[in-house]
PDB file of N, CA and C in Angstrom:
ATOM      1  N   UNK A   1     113.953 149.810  91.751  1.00 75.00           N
ATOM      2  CA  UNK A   1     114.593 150.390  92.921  1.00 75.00           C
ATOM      3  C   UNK A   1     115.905 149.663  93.178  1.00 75.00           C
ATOM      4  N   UNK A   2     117.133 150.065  93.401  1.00 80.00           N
ATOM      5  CA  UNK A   2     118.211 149.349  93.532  1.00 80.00           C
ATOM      6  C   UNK A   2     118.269 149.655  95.161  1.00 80.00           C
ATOM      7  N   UNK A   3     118.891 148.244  95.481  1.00 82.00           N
ATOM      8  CA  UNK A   3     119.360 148.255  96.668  1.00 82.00           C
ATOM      9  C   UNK A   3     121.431 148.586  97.152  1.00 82.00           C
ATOM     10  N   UNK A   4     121.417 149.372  97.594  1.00 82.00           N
ATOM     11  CA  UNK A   4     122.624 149.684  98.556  1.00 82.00           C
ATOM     12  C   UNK A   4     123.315 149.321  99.584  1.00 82.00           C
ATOM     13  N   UNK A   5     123.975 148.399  99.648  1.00 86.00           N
ATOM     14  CA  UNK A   5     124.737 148.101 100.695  1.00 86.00           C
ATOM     15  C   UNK A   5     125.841 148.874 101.052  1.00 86.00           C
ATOM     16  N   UNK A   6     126.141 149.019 102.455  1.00 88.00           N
ATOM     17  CA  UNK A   6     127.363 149.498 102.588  1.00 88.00           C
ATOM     18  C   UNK A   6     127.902 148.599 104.134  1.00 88.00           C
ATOM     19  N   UNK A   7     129.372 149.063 104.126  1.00 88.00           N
ATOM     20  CA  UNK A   7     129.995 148.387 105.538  1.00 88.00           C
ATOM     21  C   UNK A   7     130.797 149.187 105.891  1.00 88.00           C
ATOM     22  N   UNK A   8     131.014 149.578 107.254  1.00 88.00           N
ATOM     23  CA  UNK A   8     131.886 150.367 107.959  1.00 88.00           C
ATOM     24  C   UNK A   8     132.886 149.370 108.582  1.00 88.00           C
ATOM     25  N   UNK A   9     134.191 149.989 108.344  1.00 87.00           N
ATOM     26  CA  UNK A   9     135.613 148.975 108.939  1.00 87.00           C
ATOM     27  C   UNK A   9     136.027 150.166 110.001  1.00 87.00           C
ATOM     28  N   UNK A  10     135.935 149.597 111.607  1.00 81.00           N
ATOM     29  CA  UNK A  10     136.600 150.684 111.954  1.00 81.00           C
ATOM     30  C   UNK A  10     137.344 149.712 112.953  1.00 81.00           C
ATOM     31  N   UNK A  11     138.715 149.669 112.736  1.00 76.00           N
ATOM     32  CA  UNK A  11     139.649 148.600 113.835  1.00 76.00           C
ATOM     33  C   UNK A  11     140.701 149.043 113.120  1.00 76.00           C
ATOM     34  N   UNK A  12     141.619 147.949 113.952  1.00 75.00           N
ATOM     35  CA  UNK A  12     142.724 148.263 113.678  1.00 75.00           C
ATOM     36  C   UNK A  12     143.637 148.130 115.105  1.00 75.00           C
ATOM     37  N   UNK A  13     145.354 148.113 115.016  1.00 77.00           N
ATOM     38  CA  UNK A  13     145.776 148.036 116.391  1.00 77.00           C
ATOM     39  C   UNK A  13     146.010 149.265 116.548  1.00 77.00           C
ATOM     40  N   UNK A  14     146.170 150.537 116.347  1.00 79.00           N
ATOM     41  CA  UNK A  14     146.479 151.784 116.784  1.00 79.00           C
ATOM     42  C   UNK A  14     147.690 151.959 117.574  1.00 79.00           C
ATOM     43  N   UNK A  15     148.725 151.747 116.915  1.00 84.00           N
ATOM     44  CA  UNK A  15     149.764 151.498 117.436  1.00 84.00           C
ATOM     45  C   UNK A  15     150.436 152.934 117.823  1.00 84.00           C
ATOM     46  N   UNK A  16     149.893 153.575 117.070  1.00 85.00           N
ATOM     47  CA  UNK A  16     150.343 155.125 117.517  1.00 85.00           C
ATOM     48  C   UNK A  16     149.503 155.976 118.288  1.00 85.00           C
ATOM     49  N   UNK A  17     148.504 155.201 118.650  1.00 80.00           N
ATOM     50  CA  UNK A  17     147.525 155.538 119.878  1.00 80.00           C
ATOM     51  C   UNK A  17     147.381 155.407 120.921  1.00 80.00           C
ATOM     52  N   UNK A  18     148.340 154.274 121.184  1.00 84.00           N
ATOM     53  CA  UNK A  18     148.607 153.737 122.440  1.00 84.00           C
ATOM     54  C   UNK A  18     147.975 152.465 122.435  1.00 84.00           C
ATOM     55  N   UNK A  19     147.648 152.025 121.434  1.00 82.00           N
ATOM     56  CA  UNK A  19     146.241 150.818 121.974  1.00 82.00           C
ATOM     57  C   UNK A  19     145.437 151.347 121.709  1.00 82.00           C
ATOM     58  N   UNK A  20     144.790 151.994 121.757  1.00 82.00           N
ATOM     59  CA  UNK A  20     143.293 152.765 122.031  1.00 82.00           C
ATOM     60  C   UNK A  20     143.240 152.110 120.574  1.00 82.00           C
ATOM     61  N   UNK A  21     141.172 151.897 120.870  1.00 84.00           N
ATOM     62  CA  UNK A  21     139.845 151.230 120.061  1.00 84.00           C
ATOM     63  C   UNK A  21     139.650 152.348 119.487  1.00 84.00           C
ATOM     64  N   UNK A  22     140.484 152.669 118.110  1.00 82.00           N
ATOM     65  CA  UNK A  22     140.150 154.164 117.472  1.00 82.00           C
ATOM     66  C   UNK A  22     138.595 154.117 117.060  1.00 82.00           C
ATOM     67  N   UNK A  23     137.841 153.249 116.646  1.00 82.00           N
ATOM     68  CA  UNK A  23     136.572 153.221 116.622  1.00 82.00           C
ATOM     69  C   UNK A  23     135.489 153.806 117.596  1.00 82.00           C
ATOM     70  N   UNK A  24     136.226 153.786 118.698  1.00 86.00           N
ATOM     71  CA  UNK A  24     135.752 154.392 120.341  1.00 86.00           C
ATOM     72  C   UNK A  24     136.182 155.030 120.840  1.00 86.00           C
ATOM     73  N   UNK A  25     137.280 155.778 120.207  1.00 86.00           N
ATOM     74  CA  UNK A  25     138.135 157.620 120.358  1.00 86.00           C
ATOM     75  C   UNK A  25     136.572 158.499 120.212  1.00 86.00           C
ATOM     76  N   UNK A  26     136.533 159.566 121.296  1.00 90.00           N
ATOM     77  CA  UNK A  26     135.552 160.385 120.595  1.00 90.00           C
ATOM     78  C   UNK A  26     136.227 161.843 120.166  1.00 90.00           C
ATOM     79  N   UNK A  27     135.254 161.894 118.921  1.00 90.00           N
ATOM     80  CA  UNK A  27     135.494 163.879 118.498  1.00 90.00           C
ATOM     81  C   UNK A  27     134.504 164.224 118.787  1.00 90.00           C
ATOM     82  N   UNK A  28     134.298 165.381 119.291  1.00 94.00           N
ATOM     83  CA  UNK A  28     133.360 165.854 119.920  1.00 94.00           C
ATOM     84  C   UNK A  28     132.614 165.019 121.293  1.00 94.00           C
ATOM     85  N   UNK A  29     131.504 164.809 120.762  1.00 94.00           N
ATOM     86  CA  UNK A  29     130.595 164.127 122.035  1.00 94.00           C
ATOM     87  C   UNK A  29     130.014 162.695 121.378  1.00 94.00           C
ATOM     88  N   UNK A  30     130.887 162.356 120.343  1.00 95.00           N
ATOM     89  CA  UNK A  30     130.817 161.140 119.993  1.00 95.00           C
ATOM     90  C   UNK A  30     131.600 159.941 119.282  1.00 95.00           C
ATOM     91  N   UNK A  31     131.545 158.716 119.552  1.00 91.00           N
ATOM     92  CA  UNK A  31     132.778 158.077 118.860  1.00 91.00           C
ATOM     93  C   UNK A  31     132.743 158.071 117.524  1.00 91.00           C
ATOM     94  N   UNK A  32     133.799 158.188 117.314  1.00 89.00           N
ATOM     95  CA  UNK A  32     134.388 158.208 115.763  1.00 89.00           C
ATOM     96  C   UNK A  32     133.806 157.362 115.231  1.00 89.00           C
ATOM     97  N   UNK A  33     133.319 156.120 115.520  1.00 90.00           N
ATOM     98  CA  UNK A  33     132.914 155.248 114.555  1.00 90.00           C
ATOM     99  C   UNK A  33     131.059 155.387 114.279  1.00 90.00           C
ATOM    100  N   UNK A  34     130.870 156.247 114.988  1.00 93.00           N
ATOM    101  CA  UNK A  34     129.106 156.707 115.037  1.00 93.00           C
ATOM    102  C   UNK A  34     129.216 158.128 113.671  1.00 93.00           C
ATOM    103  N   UNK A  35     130.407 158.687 113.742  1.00 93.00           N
ATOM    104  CA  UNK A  35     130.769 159.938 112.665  1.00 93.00           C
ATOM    105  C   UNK A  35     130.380 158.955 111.182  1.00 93.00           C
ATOM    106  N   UNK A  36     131.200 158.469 111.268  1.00 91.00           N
ATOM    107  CA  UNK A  36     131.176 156.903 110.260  1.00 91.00           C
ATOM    108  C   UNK A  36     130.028 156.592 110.113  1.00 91.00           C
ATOM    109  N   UNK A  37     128.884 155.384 110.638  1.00 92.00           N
ATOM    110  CA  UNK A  37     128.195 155.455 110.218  1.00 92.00           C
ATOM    111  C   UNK A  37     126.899 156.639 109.595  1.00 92.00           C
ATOM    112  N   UNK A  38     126.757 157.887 110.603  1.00 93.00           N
ATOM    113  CA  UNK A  38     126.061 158.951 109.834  1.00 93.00           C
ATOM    114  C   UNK A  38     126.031 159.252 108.396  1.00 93.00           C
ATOM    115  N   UNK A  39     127.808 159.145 108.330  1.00 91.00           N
ATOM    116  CA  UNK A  39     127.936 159.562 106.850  1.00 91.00           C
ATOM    117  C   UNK A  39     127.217 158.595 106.021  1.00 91.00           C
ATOM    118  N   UNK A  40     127.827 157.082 106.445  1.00 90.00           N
ATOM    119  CA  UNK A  40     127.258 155.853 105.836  1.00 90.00           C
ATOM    120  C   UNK A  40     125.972 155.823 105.937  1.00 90.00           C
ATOM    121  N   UNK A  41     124.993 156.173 106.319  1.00 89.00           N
ATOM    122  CA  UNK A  41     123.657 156.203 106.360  1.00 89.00           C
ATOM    123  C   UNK A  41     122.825 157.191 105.443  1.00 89.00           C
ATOM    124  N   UNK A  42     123.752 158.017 105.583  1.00 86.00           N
ATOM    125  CA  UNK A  42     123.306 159.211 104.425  1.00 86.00           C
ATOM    126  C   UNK A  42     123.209 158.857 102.859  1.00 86.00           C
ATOM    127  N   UNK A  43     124.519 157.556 102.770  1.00 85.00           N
ATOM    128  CA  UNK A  43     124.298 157.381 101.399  1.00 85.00           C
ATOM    129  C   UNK A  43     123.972 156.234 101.015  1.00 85.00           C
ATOM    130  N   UNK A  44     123.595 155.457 101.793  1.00 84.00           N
ATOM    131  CA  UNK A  44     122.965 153.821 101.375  1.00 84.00           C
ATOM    132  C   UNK A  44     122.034 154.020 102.093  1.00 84.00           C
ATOM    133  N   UNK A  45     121.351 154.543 103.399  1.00 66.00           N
ATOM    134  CA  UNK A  45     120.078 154.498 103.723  1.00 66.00           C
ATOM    135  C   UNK A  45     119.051 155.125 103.335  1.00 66.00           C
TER     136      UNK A  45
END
């Protein structure tokens, strides 16, 4: 059985965001960085 790691990077200064914690921008009804891990979970979990 192999094991899978993965890591989500979500930072950054968002300088064209105003500041804003793009990790904690939401699309839809959730933050961007929860979109992120789903995907990430799908393929290492």
């Amino acid at each position: 059985m192999s094991i899978i790691t993965g890591l989500l990077l979500a930072g950054g200064q968002a300088r064209r965001m105003g500041g804003a914690d793009k990790g904690l921008l939401t699309l839809g009804s959730r933050p961007l960085a929860a979109w992120g891990l789903t995907r990430l979970h799908n393929q290492v979990g």
